[in-house]
Amino acid sequence: MWKSCLGLTRPRAATLASRSRILSRNIWRSSVVKTNAGLAAHLTQAAASAAALRPRSSTVAADLSEQLPDVSPDDLPIISSGDRKVAVGWDTRTWSRFHNIWLRDHCRCPKCFHPVTKQRLLNTFEIPPDIKPVRIESKPQGLEVSWPSTEPHISLYPWSWLQRNSYDPVIKKTETVPEKILWGAKIEQSPPSVTYEEAMAGDDKGLFKWLTNIEKFGFSFIQGVPPTPEATQKLTERIGFIRETQYGKFWDFTSDLAMGDTAYTTLALGAHTDTTYFTDPCGLQLFHLLSHTDGTGGASLLVDGFYAASILKELHPDAYDLLSTVNIPSHAAGEPGVLYRPSPPSGYPVLSHDAESGELVQVRWNNDDRSVMHGLEPGRVEEWYDAIRKWNSCLTSPDSEFWVQLQPGTAWVVDNHRVLHGRSAFDGKRRMCGAYVGVDEYRSKLAVLTEKFAPDAVLQATSELPYVVVNGRNIWNSAL
Ligand SMILES: C[N+](C)(C)CCCC[C@H](N)C(=O)O
Ligand SMILES: O=C(O)CCC(=O)C(=O)O
């Protein structure tokens, strides 16, 4: 008998088929989950707030977004200029304050901000530290500020942009963070998928659907892919250029130890993320099974690391905190010509969080590639092993594991910073191909497609203003 992280016991004889039995569903919608009370309580709570994935020590500024009215031309914000700041009154109770120096530094007129390259032209260090506006005005398009200078220098700050970038206090009026949908094994019923035709279509609508799947779920299938390395490489390159590693650029591999890694064997591989030994682990990983003859096994495993982490946090918060703080060294040493370790060599925690929001942003876990644990305090060694046992139980629980026997023609891509993958042992001749894409290339493509197909409120509100959209890009884009 073995124990899952939920204290459930399951017969060891669980077969692949029974492991595909599913218990959980998207926990963000707090749906009923047929598992023990502890998890059900967790799912309800986790569905209530994204806070479920923050370390307990983090704090996040109050979110005033619900209270703010949209700015209308006949109801413009009240503005006032103080000694060092400009205040903007959104309504009687909600004010934002911006330092004069901050406003001047963020002027985006063509003289201060290159309209094509989107780079700052203004010399920040020539701004007088005590700069004050000579005039401020509340205009329909935004806050207009006239600065002291030999010739008139007027800056316009769109209201929606000021709301989004308000820091005193923080308000997230126009922040549209794409929803992440956590999933367990029940995703098997309706996994995110696109067709090869959609992904390859020149209008990029299908490509946006594909990347939106990955953004929301951390993975996506691609159906109807011609079972060739060439077609699979072209498919991958729709997202961005392939990230070349010691395994080559586009891989076409089998169990012949052509490279010094267990991926090139018939062994089972437990749920892991790849390239934990790189300072910057690969962002996406695409796999396409080209053939498997004269043998069985080789099923593919996917686990939503964010889902598993949310369970760990709810049921074992101390373990969650430990995995969020203890650095894990990792290596790739199977090829004589390479010996990879991250920088710094002490590595990174299993669970990494956004320093500003406190949100979980990366899972980095490959117990096979883990090096000697140097950094543990003696008194925490056994506690740490207990924590990774609990983590492993959450990863290997039938609630979390999504097993699928891939066939040629169906590829899958995972966000290697969130979703863990693995495979069951196999025999016979099995040929797999695929490639990595860097996390920045993936997020850049998603940002470009979002700009085109799902512009946020600031882009919509400012696109008609003069000098704003140049070279196809809005100078008020939230990424700048
Ligand atoms: C994907 N490909 C077959 C090229 C190599 C896989 C390397 C796996 C390695 N242990 C890691 O976790 O990064
Ligand atoms: O062979 C497979 O199905 C997956 C191999 C794997 O996990 C990897 O290459 O990282």
Coordinates of C-alpha atoms and ligand atoms in Angstrom, one line a residue:
M1 CA 0.0 0.0 0.0
W2 CA 1.3 3.5 -0.6
K3 CA 0.0 6.9 0.6
S4 CA -0.9 9.8 -1.6
C5 CA -0.3 13.3 -0.2
L6 CA -3.9 13.3 0.9
G7 CA -3.4 10.5 3.3
L8 CA -5.4 8.3 1.0
T9 CA -4.3 4.7 0.5
R10 CA -4.5 3.0 -2.8
P11 CA -3.7 -0.6 -3.8
R12 CA -0.3 -0.8 -5.3
A13 CA -1.8 -2.8 -8.1
A14 CA -3.1 0.5 -9.6
T15 CA -2.7 -0.1 -13.3
L16 CA -2.3 2.5 -16.0
A17 CA -5.9 2.2 -16.8
S18 CA -7.1 2.7 -13.2
R19 CA -4.6 5.5 -12.8
S20 CA -6.3 7.3 -15.6
R21 CA -9.4 7.2 -13.3
I22 CA -10.0 10.8 -12.6
L23 CA -11.1 12.6 -9.4
S24 CA -10.5 16.3 -9.8
R25 CA -11.4 19.1 -12.1
N26 CA -10.6 22.7 -12.6
I27 CA -10.3 23.9 -9.0
W28 CA -10.7 27.5 -9.8
R29 CA -14.4 27.0 -10.2
S30 CA -14.5 25.2 -6.9
S31 CA -16.3 22.3 -8.4
V32 CA -17.1 19.3 -6.3
V33 CA -14.2 16.9 -6.1
K34 CA -14.7 13.3 -5.2
T35 CA -11.8 13.1 -2.8
N36 CA -11.2 13.5 0.9
A37 CA -12.6 16.4 2.9
G38 CA -9.2 18.0 3.2
L39 CA -8.8 18.4 -0.5
A40 CA -12.4 19.4 -1.1
A41 CA -11.9 22.2 1.5
H42 CA -8.7 23.2 -0.2
L43 CA -10.3 23.3 -3.6
T44 CA -13.1 25.6 -2.4
Q45 CA -10.6 27.9 -0.8
A46 CA -8.2 27.8 -3.7
A47 CA -10.9 28.6 -6.1
A48 CA -11.7 31.6 -4.0
S49 CA -8.4 33.3 -4.5
A50 CA -5.2 33.1 -6.5
A51 CA -3.6 33.8 -3.1
A52 CA -3.5 30.0 -2.6
L53 CA -0.1 29.9 -4.4
R54 CA 1.7 32.6 -2.5
P55 CA 4.2 31.9 0.3
R56 CA 2.5 32.6 3.5
S57 CA 4.9 35.6 4.2
S58 CA 3.9 37.6 1.1
T59 CA 1.6 40.6 1.3
V60 CA -0.2 42.2 -1.7
A61 CA -1.4 45.8 -1.9
A62 CA -5.2 46.3 -1.7
D63 CA -6.8 45.8 -5.0
L64 CA -9.1 48.8 -5.6
S65 CA -10.0 47.8 -9.2
E66 CA -13.7 47.0 -8.4
Q67 CA -14.4 50.5 -7.0
L68 CA -13.0 52.6 -9.8
P69 CA -15.3 54.1 -12.4
D70 CA -14.3 54.4 -16.0
V71 CA -13.2 57.9 -16.9
S72 CA -15.8 59.7 -19.1
P73 CA -15.3 63.0 -21.0
D74 CA -18.1 64.6 -18.9
D75 CA -16.8 63.3 -15.6
L76 CA -13.0 63.9 -15.7
P77 CA -10.8 63.1 -12.7
I78 CA -10.0 65.9 -10.3
I79 CA -6.3 66.7 -10.3
S80 CA -4.1 68.7 -8.0
S81 CA -0.4 69.6 -7.9
G82 CA 1.6 69.5 -4.7
D83 CA 5.2 70.3 -4.0
R84 CA 6.6 66.9 -5.3
K85 CA 3.6 65.1 -6.7
V86 CA 0.5 65.4 -8.8
A87 CA -2.7 63.8 -7.3
V88 CA -5.5 62.4 -9.5
G89 CA -8.9 61.9 -7.9
W90 CA -10.7 59.0 -9.6
D91 CA -13.7 59.4 -7.3
T92 CA -14.3 60.9 -3.9
R93 CA -12.5 58.1 -2.1
T94 CA -9.8 57.0 -4.5
W95 CA -6.8 59.1 -5.3
S96 CA -3.5 58.2 -7.0
R97 CA -0.3 60.3 -6.5
F98 CA 2.5 60.5 -9.0
H99 CA 5.9 62.0 -8.3
N100 CA 6.7 64.9 -10.6
I101 CA 10.1 63.3 -11.4
W102 CA 8.3 60.0 -12.2
L103 CA 5.8 61.7 -14.5
R104 CA 8.6 63.6 -16.3
D105 CA 10.7 60.5 -16.7
H106 CA 7.7 58.7 -18.3
C107 CA 6.8 61.3 -20.9
R108 CA 6.2 59.4 -24.1
C109 CA 6.2 62.3 -26.6
P110 CA 8.3 61.7 -29.7
K111 CA 11.1 63.8 -28.2
C112 CA 11.3 61.7 -25.0
F113 CA 10.4 58.3 -26.3
H114 CA 11.4 57.0 -29.7
P115 CA 8.1 56.2 -31.4
V116 CA 9.5 53.4 -33.6
T117 CA 12.0 51.7 -31.3
K118 CA 10.0 52.4 -28.1
Q119 CA 13.2 53.4 -26.3
R120 CA 13.7 56.3 -24.0
L121 CA 15.4 59.3 -25.7
L122 CA 15.0 61.6 -22.6
N123 CA 18.1 61.8 -20.5
T124 CA 16.6 61.0 -17.1
F125 CA 19.7 62.4 -15.3
E126 CA 19.1 65.9 -16.7
I127 CA 15.7 66.1 -15.1
P128 CA 16.0 68.5 -12.1
P129 CA 15.3 66.4 -8.9
D130 CA 12.8 69.1 -7.8
I131 CA 11.1 69.5 -11.1
K132 CA 7.6 70.9 -10.9
P133 CA 4.9 71.3 -13.6
V134 CA 4.1 74.9 -14.7
R135 CA 0.6 73.7 -15.5
I136 CA -1.6 70.6 -15.2
E137 CA -4.9 70.0 -16.9
S138 CA -7.5 67.2 -16.9
K139 CA -8.3 66.4 -20.5
P140 CA -10.6 63.8 -22.0
Q141 CA -7.6 61.8 -23.3
G142 CA -5.7 62.1 -20.0
L143 CA -3.6 64.2 -17.7
E144 CA -1.8 66.9 -19.5
V145 CA 1.3 68.4 -17.9
S146 CA 3.3 71.4 -19.1
W147 CA 6.9 71.3 -17.9
P148 CA 9.4 74.2 -17.4
S149 CA 11.7 74.4 -20.4
T150 CA 13.0 76.8 -23.0
E151 CA 10.3 75.7 -25.4
P152 CA 6.9 74.4 -24.3
H153 CA 7.2 70.7 -23.3
I154 CA 3.8 69.1 -22.8
S155 CA 3.2 65.5 -21.7
L156 CA 0.0 63.6 -22.0
Y157 CA -0.7 60.5 -19.7
P158 CA -3.8 58.5 -20.7
W159 CA -6.1 58.0 -17.7
S160 CA -6.2 54.2 -18.2
W161 CA -2.4 54.1 -18.3
L162 CA -2.2 56.1 -15.1
Q163 CA -4.7 53.8 -13.4
R164 CA -2.8 50.7 -14.5
N165 CA 0.5 52.2 -13.3
S166 CA -0.8 53.7 -10.1
Y167 CA 1.7 53.0 -7.3
D168 CA 0.6 55.3 -4.6
P169 CA -1.6 53.4 -4.0
V170 CA -1.5 50.3 -6.3
I171 CA -4.7 49.8 -8.3
K172 CA -5.1 47.2 -11.0
K173 CA -8.0 48.8 -12.9
T174 CA -6.9 47.6 -16.3
E175 CA -4.6 44.7 -15.4
T176 CA -5.9 41.7 -17.3
V177 CA -3.8 38.8 -16.2
P178 CA -4.9 35.8 -18.3
E179 CA -6.7 33.3 -16.1
K180 CA -4.7 30.1 -15.2
I181 CA -6.9 27.1 -15.0
L182 CA -5.5 24.5 -12.7
W183 CA -6.3 20.9 -13.5
G184 CA -6.0 17.4 -12.2
A185 CA -6.4 14.1 -13.9
K186 CA -10.0 14.9 -14.9
I187 CA -8.6 17.2 -17.6
E188 CA -8.5 13.9 -19.6
Q189 CA -12.2 14.4 -20.4
S190 CA -11.6 17.7 -22.3
P191 CA -7.9 18.5 -22.7
P192 CA -7.0 21.7 -24.4
S193 CA -6.2 21.1 -28.1
V194 CA -5.9 22.7 -31.5
T195 CA -5.6 21.2 -34.9
Y196 CA -2.4 21.3 -37.0
E197 CA -4.3 23.4 -39.6
E198 CA -5.3 25.9 -37.0
A199 CA -1.8 26.2 -35.7
M200 CA -0.3 26.6 -39.1
A201 CA -2.9 29.0 -40.5
G202 CA -1.3 32.2 -41.8
D203 CA -3.8 34.6 -40.0
D204 CA -2.4 33.5 -36.7
K205 CA -5.8 33.1 -35.1
G206 CA -5.2 29.4 -34.5
L207 CA -1.7 30.2 -33.2
F208 CA -3.2 32.6 -30.7
K209 CA -5.8 29.9 -29.7
W210 CA -2.9 27.4 -29.2
L211 CA -0.7 29.8 -27.1
T212 CA -3.8 30.8 -25.1
N213 CA -4.3 27.2 -24.3
I214 CA -0.8 26.9 -23.0
E215 CA -1.1 30.2 -21.0
K216 CA -4.3 28.9 -19.4
F217 CA -3.6 25.2 -18.9
G218 CA 0.1 24.9 -19.2
F219 CA -0.2 22.5 -22.1
S220 CA -2.0 21.8 -25.3
F221 CA -2.4 18.9 -27.7
I222 CA -2.0 19.5 -31.5
Q223 CA -4.1 17.1 -33.5
G224 CA -3.5 16.0 -37.1
V225 CA 0.2 16.7 -37.3
P226 CA 1.9 14.9 -40.2
P227 CA 4.0 12.2 -38.5
T228 CA 7.3 13.6 -39.7
P229 CA 10.1 15.5 -38.0
E230 CA 9.9 18.1 -40.7
A231 CA 6.3 18.9 -40.1
T232 CA 6.8 18.9 -36.3
Q233 CA 9.8 21.3 -36.6
K234 CA 7.7 23.7 -38.7
L235 CA 4.9 23.5 -36.2
T236 CA 7.3 24.3 -33.3
E237 CA 8.8 27.2 -35.2
R238 CA 5.3 28.8 -35.5
I239 CA 5.9 29.8 -31.9
G240 CA 9.4 31.0 -32.1
F241 CA 12.9 29.9 -33.0
I242 CA 13.9 26.6 -31.4
R243 CA 16.2 26.7 -28.4
E244 CA 19.3 24.6 -29.2
T245 CA 20.9 22.7 -26.3
Q246 CA 23.5 19.9 -25.9
Y247 CA 20.8 17.6 -27.3
G248 CA 20.8 19.5 -30.6
K249 CA 18.3 21.8 -32.1
F250 CA 15.3 19.6 -33.2
W251 CA 15.5 16.2 -31.6
D252 CA 14.5 12.9 -33.2
F253 CA 15.4 10.3 -30.6
T254 CA 15.0 6.7 -29.5
S255 CA 16.2 4.4 -26.8
D256 CA 19.8 4.0 -27.9
L257 CA 21.7 6.2 -25.4
A258 CA 22.7 8.4 -28.4
M259 CA 22.9 11.1 -25.8
G260 CA 23.9 10.6 -22.2
D261 CA 20.5 10.9 -20.7
T262 CA 17.9 8.4 -19.5
A263 CA 15.4 9.9 -21.9
Y264 CA 17.4 8.0 -24.5
T265 CA 16.6 4.7 -22.7
T266 CA 13.5 2.5 -22.2
L267 CA 13.2 3.5 -18.5
A268 CA 10.2 5.1 -17.0
L269 CA 10.7 8.8 -16.2
G270 CA 8.8 10.2 -13.2
A271 CA 7.1 13.6 -13.5
H272 CA 9.8 16.2 -14.0
T273 CA 10.5 19.5 -15.7
D274 CA 13.4 19.6 -18.1
T275 CA 16.7 21.5 -18.0
T276 CA 16.6 22.2 -14.2
Y277 CA 20.5 22.4 -14.6
F278 CA 20.1 25.6 -16.8
T279 CA 20.0 29.0 -15.1
D280 CA 17.1 29.7 -17.4
P281 CA 15.2 26.4 -17.9
C282 CA 13.5 26.0 -21.3
G283 CA 10.1 27.5 -21.6
L284 CA 8.2 25.1 -23.8
Q285 CA 8.8 21.5 -24.7
L286 CA 7.1 20.0 -27.7
F287 CA 6.9 16.2 -28.2
H288 CA 5.5 14.1 -31.1
L289 CA 5.6 10.3 -31.1
L290 CA 6.5 9.3 -34.6
S291 CA 6.3 5.5 -34.1
H292 CA 6.3 2.7 -31.6
T293 CA 6.6 -0.8 -33.0
D294 CA 7.2 -4.3 -31.6
G295 CA 6.6 -3.2 -28.0
T296 CA 4.3 -1.7 -25.4
G297 CA 4.3 1.0 -22.8
G298 CA 5.8 4.5 -23.3
A299 CA 2.6 6.3 -22.2
S300 CA 3.0 10.0 -21.6
L301 CA 2.4 11.6 -18.2
L302 CA 1.4 15.2 -17.6
V303 CA 1.0 16.8 -14.1
D304 CA 0.0 20.4 -13.5
G305 CA 2.7 21.5 -11.1
F306 CA 0.6 24.5 -10.0
Y307 CA -2.3 22.2 -9.1
A308 CA 0.0 19.9 -7.2
A309 CA 1.6 22.9 -5.4
S310 CA -1.8 24.3 -4.4
I311 CA -2.7 21.0 -2.8
L312 CA 0.7 20.8 -1.0
K313 CA 0.2 24.4 0.2
E314 CA -3.2 23.6 1.6
L315 CA -2.4 20.3 3.2
H316 CA 1.3 20.8 4.1
P317 CA 2.1 24.6 4.3
D318 CA 5.4 24.1 6.0
A319 CA 6.5 21.7 3.3
Y320 CA 5.4 24.3 0.7
D321 CA 7.4 27.0 2.3
L322 CA 10.5 24.8 2.5
L323 CA 10.2 23.9 -1.2
S324 CA 9.9 27.6 -1.9
T325 CA 13.1 28.5 0.0
V326 CA 15.6 25.7 -0.2
N327 CA 17.8 25.8 -3.4
I328 CA 18.3 22.6 -5.2
P329 CA 21.5 22.0 -7.2
S330 CA 21.1 20.1 -10.5
H331 CA 23.4 18.9 -13.3
A332 CA 23.6 17.4 -16.8
A333 CA 26.8 15.4 -17.0
G334 CA 26.0 12.5 -19.3
E335 CA 27.9 13.9 -22.3
P336 CA 31.7 14.0 -22.0
G337 CA 31.8 17.4 -23.6
V338 CA 29.4 19.2 -21.3
L339 CA 29.0 19.6 -17.5
Y340 CA 26.0 21.8 -16.9
R341 CA 25.1 23.4 -13.6
P342 CA 22.9 26.5 -13.0
S343 CA 24.4 29.8 -12.0
P344 CA 24.7 30.1 -9.0
P345 CA 25.6 26.4 -8.6
S346 CA 23.4 26.2 -5.5
G347 CA 20.5 26.2 -7.9
Y348 CA 16.9 27.4 -7.3
P349 CA 13.9 26.3 -5.2
V350 CA 11.4 23.8 -6.5
L351 CA 8.7 26.5 -6.2
S352 CA 9.6 30.1 -7.3
H353 CA 7.4 33.1 -6.7
D354 CA 7.0 36.5 -8.3
A355 CA 8.7 38.9 -5.9
E356 CA 6.0 41.6 -6.5
S357 CA 2.8 39.6 -6.5
G358 CA 3.9 36.6 -4.5
E359 CA 2.3 34.3 -7.1
L360 CA 3.8 31.0 -7.9
V361 CA 5.5 31.4 -11.3
Q362 CA 7.7 28.4 -11.7
V363 CA 8.0 24.8 -10.8
R364 CA 11.5 23.4 -11.2
W365 CA 11.7 19.7 -10.4
N366 CA 13.7 16.7 -11.6
N367 CA 14.8 14.4 -8.8
D368 CA 16.9 12.3 -11.2
D369 CA 19.0 15.3 -12.2
R370 CA 19.4 16.6 -8.6
S371 CA 23.0 16.9 -7.4
V372 CA 24.3 16.6 -3.8
M373 CA 22.3 18.7 -1.4
H374 CA 24.9 21.1 0.0
G375 CA 22.8 23.9 1.4
L376 CA 20.7 22.2 4.0
E377 CA 21.1 23.1 7.7
P378 CA 21.7 19.9 9.6
G379 CA 18.6 20.4 11.6
R380 CA 16.4 20.6 8.5
V381 CA 17.7 17.6 6.5
E382 CA 15.0 15.2 7.6
E383 CA 12.3 17.9 7.4
W384 CA 13.4 18.6 3.8
Y385 CA 13.2 14.9 2.9
D386 CA 9.8 14.8 4.4
A387 CA 8.8 17.9 2.4
I388 CA 9.9 16.4 -0.9
R389 CA 8.1 13.1 0.0
K390 CA 4.9 15.1 0.4
W391 CA 5.6 16.9 -2.8
N392 CA 6.2 13.6 -4.6
S393 CA 2.9 12.2 -3.2
C394 CA 1.0 15.2 -4.6
L395 CA 2.7 14.8 -8.0
T396 CA 2.0 11.0 -8.1
S397 CA -1.5 11.1 -6.7
P398 CA -4.1 9.7 -9.1
D399 CA -5.9 13.1 -8.6
S400 CA -2.9 14.8 -10.3
E401 CA -1.7 12.4 -12.9
F402 CA -3.0 12.7 -16.5
W403 CA -1.8 9.7 -18.5
V404 CA -2.2 9.5 -22.2
Q405 CA -1.0 7.0 -24.8
L406 CA 0.1 9.2 -27.6
Q407 CA -0.2 8.2 -31.2
P408 CA 1.6 9.5 -34.3
G409 CA -0.2 12.6 -35.5
T410 CA -0.9 14.0 -32.0
A411 CA 1.8 16.2 -30.6
W412 CA 1.8 17.9 -27.3
V413 CA 3.5 21.0 -25.9
V414 CA 4.0 21.9 -22.2
D415 CA 4.9 25.0 -20.4
N416 CA 8.1 23.6 -18.8
H417 CA 7.9 26.2 -16.0
R418 CA 4.5 24.8 -14.8
V419 CA 3.6 21.4 -16.1
L420 CA 5.7 18.3 -15.4
H421 CA 5.9 15.5 -17.8
G422 CA 7.1 11.9 -17.8
R423 CA 6.5 8.5 -19.4
S424 CA 6.0 4.8 -18.4
A425 CA 8.7 2.3 -19.3
F426 CA 8.5 0.7 -22.7
D427 CA 10.0 -1.9 -24.9
G428 CA 10.2 -2.2 -28.7
K429 CA 11.2 0.5 -31.1
R430 CA 10.0 3.9 -30.1
R431 CA 10.8 7.1 -32.0
M432 CA 10.0 10.5 -30.5
C433 CA 10.8 13.9 -31.9
G434 CA 10.4 17.5 -30.6
A435 CA 12.1 20.6 -29.5
Y436 CA 12.5 23.3 -26.8
V437 CA 11.4 26.9 -27.2
G438 CA 12.8 29.6 -24.8
V439 CA 10.4 31.0 -22.2
D440 CA 11.0 34.5 -23.6
E441 CA 10.4 33.5 -27.2
Y442 CA 7.1 31.9 -26.1
R443 CA 6.0 34.9 -24.0
S444 CA 7.0 37.4 -26.7
K445 CA 4.9 35.6 -29.3
L446 CA 1.9 35.4 -26.9
A447 CA 2.3 39.1 -26.2
V448 CA 2.4 40.0 -29.9
L449 CA -0.7 37.9 -30.6
T450 CA -2.5 39.3 -27.5
E451 CA -1.8 42.8 -28.7
K452 CA -3.3 41.9 -32.1
F453 CA -6.3 39.7 -31.1
A454 CA -7.1 40.8 -27.5
P455 CA -5.9 44.4 -26.9
D456 CA -6.4 45.5 -23.3
A457 CA -8.3 48.5 -22.2
V458 CA -5.3 50.9 -22.4
L459 CA -4.6 49.9 -26.0
Q460 CA -8.2 50.3 -26.9
A461 CA -8.5 53.6 -25.2
T462 CA -5.3 55.1 -26.7
S463 CA -5.0 53.7 -30.2
E464 CA -6.6 56.8 -31.8
L465 CA -4.4 59.3 -30.0
P466 CA -1.7 61.0 -32.2
Y467 CA 1.8 59.5 -32.3
V468 CA 0.6 56.5 -30.2
V469 CA 0.6 53.6 -32.7
V470 CA 3.8 53.7 -34.7
N471 CA 5.3 50.7 -36.5
G472 CA 2.3 48.7 -35.4
R473 CA 2.9 49.0 -31.7
N474 CA 1.2 51.3 -29.2
I475 CA 3.6 53.3 -27.0
W476 CA 1.3 52.7 -24.0
N477 CA 1.6 48.8 -24.3
S478 CA 1.7 47.4 -20.8
A479 CA 5.0 45.6 -21.6
L480 CA 6.9 48.8 -22.1
Ligands
LIG1 C1 14.2 16.2 -24.6 N1 15.4 15.5 -24.9 C2 15.1 14.1 -25.3 C3 16.1 16.2 -25.9 C4 16.3 15.4 -23.8 C5 15.7 15.3 -22.5 C6 16.7 15.6 -21.4 C7 16.2 15.3 -20.1 C8 17.0 15.8 -19.0 N2 17.1 14.8 -17.9 C9 16.2 17.0 -18.5 O1 15.4 16.9 -17.6 O2 16.5 18.1 -19.0
LIG2 O1 10.1 9.9 -24.1 C1 9.2 10.6 -23.6 O2 8.0 10.3 -23.8 C2 9.5 11.7 -22.7 C3 11.0 11.9 -22.5 C4 11.2 13.0 -21.5 O3 10.6 13.1 -20.5 C5 12.2 14.0 -21.8 O4 12.9 13.9 -22.8 O5 12.3 14.9 -21.0

